[in-house]
Amino acid sequence: MNGISDTLRTSVIEYCSTIGTDPLLVQGAGGNVSWKEENTLWVKASGTWLAESAEKDIFVPVDLPHLRTAIETGDFSVTPRLRGESALRPSIETLLHALMPHRVVVHLHAIEILAHLVRVNCHTDFLSLLDPSIQWAMVDYHKPGPALASAVGTALTQNPNIEVIFLRNHGVVMGGANIAEVSQMLDRLTAALATVPVGLCNQPRPSLTESSHCDQYIPAEDANVQQLALNAELFNRLASQWALYPDHVVFLGAKAYAYTTWEAFGEEHNGKQELPELVFILGNGVFVKPSFNKAKSAQLRCYYDVLARQIPCLPAEGLTPAQIAELLNWDAEQYRMNLSK
Ligand SMILES: [Zn+2]
């Protein structure tokens, strides 16, 4: 490896550990980063955390000409070929990185951007909010994998100068010659799209009240997350605006278990062996089973951050039942979730 490549790798790793610890930019194992080095695409491995890039080897080398040949023939289902041995699998979003012509590609589910991408009118909003010098495109929601890669491929064919691709109900892909360029772009986007989250209610810490099921649950630790049950407006969104983007569904399931009282929860679950891992009780709190892991906690915080930035009275647009189902039957995502436990 020559000096330039070493410098690039170092700057990528440094950048990943910085953004990886900011919950407004990266949530758990979400997001991925890559750089290209001659015939190799170095891409984040599936299930690994960007925040751990300095301590662990989270990047895997993939054969770039092999992917480009597949893309040229319209084969977006191609399985990336590793260059050398690795126990890790390349990210399920590897093709997005190969499609972008840039040396450095960063894909994130950044909150300030995602909060807009779940709104019906996000395209019109972006036209007025973003600096016209930014070359961007927006693609509709597609399941991560071949379908999404194909849509991104079409957008890039229509405008090869694109540097930013917004993925509706998902996130953003940015390309640049180096980390400084991409970092600057992310700063511009998040500044232009920044919104004010709803404030915290001054309510006491939730406590478990009388219920035969309470011994299975503990209050979620994050005070912001508690707002999902304590703030009536956020609570009212849980039923119809739950499945807003893929990682949320994969980690937290297809529906919210939200109830007006513990009694109402009891009525639905009395006699059932399996109780939900995450429960919302209006005005009482958000409760989890002790098995609720840190990857799920990160996703739940992400959901609060997105919901708290929605416009009152304007519903966020979620995934359809068919889109939810195809996400939950996906082996590659199951693999990633298990790795993140
Ligand atoms: Zn993604």
Coordinates of C-alpha atoms and ligand atoms in Angstrom, one line a residue:
M1 CA 0.0 0.0 0.0
N2 CA 1.4 3.4 -0.9
G3 CA 1.4 6.6 1.3
I4 CA -1.6 8.2 -0.3
S5 CA -3.7 5.1 0.3
D6 CA -2.5 4.9 3.9
T7 CA -3.6 8.5 4.4
L8 CA -7.0 7.9 2.9
R9 CA -7.6 4.9 5.1
T10 CA -6.5 6.8 8.2
S11 CA -8.8 9.7 7.4
V12 CA -11.7 7.4 6.7
I13 CA -11.2 5.5 10.0
E14 CA -10.9 8.8 11.9
Y15 CA -14.0 10.2 10.3
C16 CA -16.0 7.0 11.0
S17 CA -15.1 7.0 14.7
T18 CA -16.2 10.6 15.0
I19 CA -19.6 10.4 13.2
G20 CA -20.2 6.9 14.6
T21 CA -20.6 8.2 18.1
D22 CA -23.1 10.9 17.1
P23 CA -26.6 9.5 17.4
L24 CA -27.9 12.2 15.1
L25 CA -25.7 10.8 12.3
V26 CA -25.2 7.1 13.0
Q27 CA -27.4 4.6 14.9
G28 CA -25.8 1.3 16.0
A29 CA -24.7 -0.7 13.0
G30 CA -26.5 1.6 10.5
G31 CA -24.8 3.5 7.8
N32 CA -21.7 2.6 5.9
V33 CA -18.6 4.1 4.4
S34 CA -16.3 3.1 1.6
W35 CA -13.2 4.1 -0.4
K36 CA -11.8 3.0 -3.7
E37 CA -8.2 2.0 -4.2
E38 CA -7.4 0.9 -7.7
N39 CA -9.3 -2.4 -8.2
T40 CA -10.4 -2.6 -4.6
L41 CA -13.5 -1.2 -2.9
W42 CA -13.0 -1.1 0.8
V43 CA -16.5 -1.2 2.4
K44 CA -17.8 -1.5 5.9
A45 CA -18.7 -5.0 6.8
S46 CA -22.3 -6.0 7.5
G47 CA -23.3 -5.7 11.2
T48 CA -20.2 -3.8 12.3
W49 CA -20.5 -0.4 14.0
L50 CA -18.8 2.7 12.4
A51 CA -18.1 3.9 16.0
E52 CA -15.7 0.9 16.4
S53 CA -13.6 1.6 13.3
A54 CA -10.6 2.7 15.3
E55 CA -10.6 -0.4 17.5
K56 CA -11.7 -3.1 15.1
D57 CA -11.1 -4.0 11.5
I58 CA -14.6 -3.2 10.1
F59 CA -13.7 -2.8 6.4
V60 CA -13.6 -5.6 3.9
P61 CA -11.8 -5.5 0.5
V62 CA -14.1 -6.2 -2.5
D63 CA -13.3 -6.8 -6.2
L64 CA -14.4 -3.5 -7.8
P65 CA -14.1 -4.4 -11.5
H66 CA -16.3 -7.5 -10.9
L67 CA -19.1 -5.3 -9.4
R68 CA -18.7 -2.7 -12.2
T69 CA -19.0 -5.4 -14.9
A70 CA -22.2 -6.7 -13.2
I71 CA -23.6 -3.1 -13.0
E72 CA -22.9 -2.5 -16.7
T73 CA -25.0 -5.6 -17.6
G74 CA -27.8 -4.5 -15.2
D75 CA -27.1 -7.3 -12.7
F76 CA -27.8 -5.6 -9.4
S77 CA -28.2 -8.9 -7.6
V78 CA -24.5 -9.7 -7.9
T79 CA -22.8 -11.1 -4.8
P80 CA -19.7 -9.0 -4.0
R81 CA -16.4 -11.0 -4.4
L82 CA -13.9 -10.6 -1.5
R83 CA -10.3 -9.9 -2.3
G84 CA -8.6 -12.2 0.2
E85 CA -9.9 -13.9 3.3
S86 CA -12.3 -12.4 5.7
A87 CA -14.7 -13.7 8.2
L88 CA -16.9 -10.7 7.7
R89 CA -19.4 -10.0 4.9
P90 CA -19.5 -6.8 3.0
S91 CA -22.4 -4.5 3.8
I92 CA -25.7 -5.3 2.1
E93 CA -25.5 -1.8 0.6
T94 CA -22.1 -2.5 -1.1
L95 CA -23.6 -1.9 -4.6
L96 CA -24.5 1.7 -3.7
H97 CA -20.8 2.3 -3.1
A98 CA -19.7 0.6 -6.3
L99 CA -22.3 2.6 -8.3
M100 CA -21.1 6.0 -7.1
P101 CA -18.1 7.0 -9.1
H102 CA -16.4 8.9 -6.2
R103 CA -13.3 7.8 -4.4
V104 CA -15.1 8.1 -1.0
V105 CA -18.7 7.3 -0.4
V106 CA -20.7 7.8 2.8
H107 CA -24.2 6.4 3.4
L108 CA -26.0 7.5 6.5
H109 CA -29.4 7.5 8.1
A110 CA -28.7 11.0 9.5
I111 CA -31.6 12.3 11.6
E112 CA -31.9 15.8 10.2
I113 CA -32.1 14.4 6.7
L114 CA -34.2 11.3 7.5
A115 CA -36.7 13.4 9.4
H116 CA -37.5 15.1 6.0
L117 CA -37.4 11.9 3.9
V118 CA -40.4 10.5 5.7
R119 CA -42.6 13.4 4.7
V120 CA -44.8 13.3 1.6
N121 CA -43.6 16.6 0.2
C122 CA -39.8 16.1 0.9
H123 CA -38.8 16.6 -2.7
T124 CA -40.5 20.0 -3.0
D125 CA -39.0 21.0 0.4
F126 CA -35.5 20.1 -0.7
L127 CA -35.8 22.2 -3.8
S128 CA -36.4 25.3 -1.6
L129 CA -34.1 24.4 1.3
L130 CA -30.9 23.1 -0.4
D131 CA -28.3 25.3 -2.1
P132 CA -28.9 25.1 -5.9
S133 CA -25.2 24.4 -6.4
I134 CA -25.6 20.9 -4.8
Q135 CA -26.0 18.2 -7.5
W136 CA -28.6 15.9 -6.0
A137 CA -31.3 13.4 -6.9
M138 CA -34.0 11.6 -4.9
V139 CA -35.1 8.1 -5.3
D140 CA -38.3 6.5 -4.1
Y141 CA -38.3 3.9 -1.3
H142 CA -37.0 0.5 -2.4
K143 CA -35.9 -2.5 -0.3
P144 CA -32.2 -2.2 0.5
G145 CA -30.3 -4.5 -1.9
P146 CA -30.8 -5.0 -5.7
A147 CA -34.0 -3.0 -6.0
L148 CA -32.5 0.1 -4.3
A149 CA -29.2 -0.3 -6.2
S150 CA -31.1 -0.4 -9.5
A151 CA -33.0 2.8 -8.7
V152 CA -29.8 4.6 -7.7
G153 CA -28.1 3.3 -10.9
T154 CA -30.9 4.9 -12.9
A155 CA -30.5 8.2 -11.1
L156 CA -26.8 8.2 -11.8
T157 CA -27.3 7.5 -15.4
Q158 CA -29.7 10.4 -15.7
N159 CA -27.2 12.8 -14.1
P160 CA -23.6 11.5 -13.8
N161 CA -22.6 14.6 -11.9
I162 CA -24.7 13.8 -8.9
E163 CA -22.8 14.0 -5.6
V164 CA -25.8 13.4 -3.2
I165 CA -28.6 10.9 -3.5
F166 CA -31.5 11.0 -1.1
L167 CA -33.2 7.7 -0.5
R168 CA -36.9 8.3 0.6
N169 CA -37.8 6.6 3.9
H170 CA -34.1 5.6 4.3
G171 CA -31.2 8.0 4.2
V172 CA -28.5 9.7 2.1
V173 CA -25.6 8.6 -0.1
M174 CA -22.8 11.2 -0.6
G175 CA -19.7 10.9 -2.8
G176 CA -16.5 13.0 -2.9
A177 CA -12.8 12.9 -3.7
N178 CA -11.8 12.6 -0.1
I179 CA -13.3 12.7 3.4
A180 CA -13.0 16.5 3.7
E181 CA -15.3 16.9 0.7
V182 CA -17.9 14.5 2.0
S183 CA -17.7 15.8 5.5
Q184 CA -18.3 19.4 4.2
M185 CA -21.3 18.2 2.2
L186 CA -22.8 16.5 5.2
D187 CA -22.4 19.7 7.2
R188 CA -24.1 21.7 4.5
L189 CA -27.0 19.3 4.3
T190 CA -27.6 18.9 8.0
A191 CA -27.4 22.7 8.5
A192 CA -29.9 23.4 5.6
L193 CA -32.3 20.7 6.8
A194 CA -32.0 21.2 10.6
T195 CA -35.3 21.2 12.5
V196 CA -36.2 21.8 16.2
P197 CA -37.3 18.7 18.0
V198 CA -40.3 18.9 20.4
G199 CA -39.2 19.8 23.9
L200 CA -39.1 17.3 26.8
C201 CA -42.2 17.2 29.0
N202 CA -41.6 17.9 32.7
Q203 CA -42.9 14.6 33.9
P204 CA -41.6 12.4 36.6
R205 CA -39.5 9.3 35.7
P206 CA -41.9 6.5 34.7
S207 CA -42.6 3.9 37.3
L208 CA -44.1 0.4 37.0
T209 CA -47.6 0.4 38.3
E210 CA -49.7 -2.6 39.4
S211 CA -49.8 -5.1 36.6
S212 CA -49.3 -8.8 36.5
H213 CA -46.9 -8.3 33.6
C214 CA -44.8 -5.5 35.2
D215 CA -42.1 -7.8 36.6
Q216 CA -41.0 -8.5 33.1
Y217 CA -40.3 -4.9 32.2
I218 CA -38.0 -2.0 33.1
P219 CA -38.4 1.6 32.1
A220 CA -36.3 2.5 29.0
E221 CA -33.3 4.6 30.3
D222 CA -33.3 7.4 27.7
A223 CA -35.4 10.4 28.9
N224 CA -36.0 11.4 25.3
V225 CA -37.3 8.0 24.4
Q226 CA -39.7 8.2 27.3
Q227 CA -41.4 11.1 25.4
L228 CA -42.8 8.6 23.0
A229 CA -45.3 7.6 25.7
L230 CA -45.4 10.8 27.8
N231 CA -46.0 13.3 25.0
A232 CA -49.5 12.6 23.7
E233 CA -48.8 13.9 20.2
L234 CA -45.8 11.5 19.7
F235 CA -47.8 8.7 21.3
N236 CA -50.6 9.2 18.8
R237 CA -48.2 8.7 15.9
L238 CA -47.1 5.3 17.1
A239 CA -50.0 3.3 15.7
S240 CA -50.0 4.7 12.1
Q241 CA -46.4 6.1 11.8
W242 CA -44.3 3.3 13.2
A243 CA -42.6 1.7 10.1
L244 CA -40.9 4.8 8.6
Y245 CA -37.6 3.3 7.4
P246 CA -36.0 -0.1 7.0
D247 CA -33.6 -0.4 10.0
H248 CA -36.5 0.6 12.4
V249 CA -38.6 -2.3 11.1
V250 CA -35.7 -4.8 11.1
F251 CA -34.7 -4.1 14.7
L252 CA -38.0 -3.0 16.3
G253 CA -40.6 -5.0 14.4
A254 CA -43.6 -4.3 12.2
K255 CA -45.8 -2.6 14.8
A256 CA -45.7 -0.6 18.0
Y257 CA -47.2 -2.2 21.1
A258 CA -48.9 1.0 22.4
Y259 CA -51.6 1.1 25.0
T260 CA -53.6 3.7 26.9
T261 CA -53.2 1.8 30.2
W262 CA -51.5 -1.3 31.6
E263 CA -55.0 -2.7 32.0
A264 CA -55.5 -2.4 28.2
F265 CA -52.1 -4.1 27.7
G266 CA -53.2 -6.9 30.1
E267 CA -56.4 -7.5 28.3
E268 CA -54.5 -8.1 25.0
H269 CA -51.8 -10.2 26.5
N270 CA -53.4 -12.2 29.4
G271 CA -52.5 -15.9 29.1
K272 CA -49.9 -15.3 26.3
Q273 CA -46.5 -16.9 26.7
E274 CA -44.6 -14.4 24.6
L275 CA -44.9 -10.7 25.6
P276 CA -43.6 -7.9 23.3
E277 CA -40.1 -6.7 24.1
L278 CA -41.0 -3.0 23.9
V279 CA -44.2 -1.5 25.2
F280 CA -45.5 2.1 25.2
I281 CA -48.1 3.0 27.9
L282 CA -49.6 6.5 27.4
G283 CA -48.7 9.0 30.1
N284 CA -46.9 6.2 32.0
G285 CA -43.7 5.5 30.0
V286 CA -41.8 3.3 27.6
F287 CA -40.9 -0.1 28.9
V288 CA -38.5 -2.8 27.7
K289 CA -37.6 -6.3 28.7
P290 CA -34.0 -6.7 30.0
S291 CA -33.2 -8.5 26.7
F292 CA -33.6 -5.2 24.7
N293 CA -30.1 -4.8 23.4
K294 CA -28.0 -1.7 22.6
A295 CA -28.6 -2.0 18.9
K296 CA -32.3 -1.8 19.5
S297 CA -31.9 1.0 22.0
A298 CA -30.0 3.0 19.4
Q299 CA -32.9 2.4 16.9
L300 CA -35.5 3.4 19.4
R301 CA -33.6 6.7 20.1
C302 CA -33.4 7.2 16.3
Y303 CA -37.2 6.8 16.1
Y304 CA -37.7 9.4 18.8
D305 CA -35.3 11.8 17.0
V306 CA -37.2 11.4 13.7
L307 CA -40.7 11.6 15.2
A308 CA -39.9 14.6 17.4
R309 CA -38.9 16.5 14.2
Q310 CA -42.2 16.0 12.4
I311 CA -44.6 18.9 11.7
P312 CA -47.6 18.8 14.0
C313 CA -50.8 17.6 12.2
L314 CA -48.8 16.4 9.2
P315 CA -48.5 12.6 9.3
A316 CA -45.2 11.0 8.3
E317 CA -45.4 8.6 5.4
G318 CA -44.5 5.1 6.4
L319 CA -43.7 1.9 4.5
T320 CA -46.6 -0.2 3.2
P321 CA -47.5 -3.6 4.7
A322 CA -45.9 -5.3 1.7
Q323 CA -42.7 -3.3 2.1
I324 CA -42.6 -4.2 5.8
A325 CA -43.1 -7.9 5.1
E326 CA -40.4 -8.1 2.5
L327 CA -38.0 -6.5 5.0
L328 CA -38.8 -9.0 7.8
N329 CA -38.3 -12.1 5.6
W330 CA -34.9 -11.0 4.5
D331 CA -32.2 -13.4 5.5
A332 CA -29.3 -10.9 5.1
E333 CA -31.0 -8.4 7.4
Q334 CA -31.6 -11.1 10.0
Y335 CA -28.0 -12.0 9.8
R336 CA -27.0 -8.3 10.4
M337 CA -29.4 -8.0 13.3
N338 CA -28.1 -11.1 15.0
L339 CA -24.5 -9.9 14.6
S340 CA -25.4 -6.6 16.3
K341 CA -26.9 -8.2 19.5
Ligands
ZN1 ZN -29.1 2.4 4.8

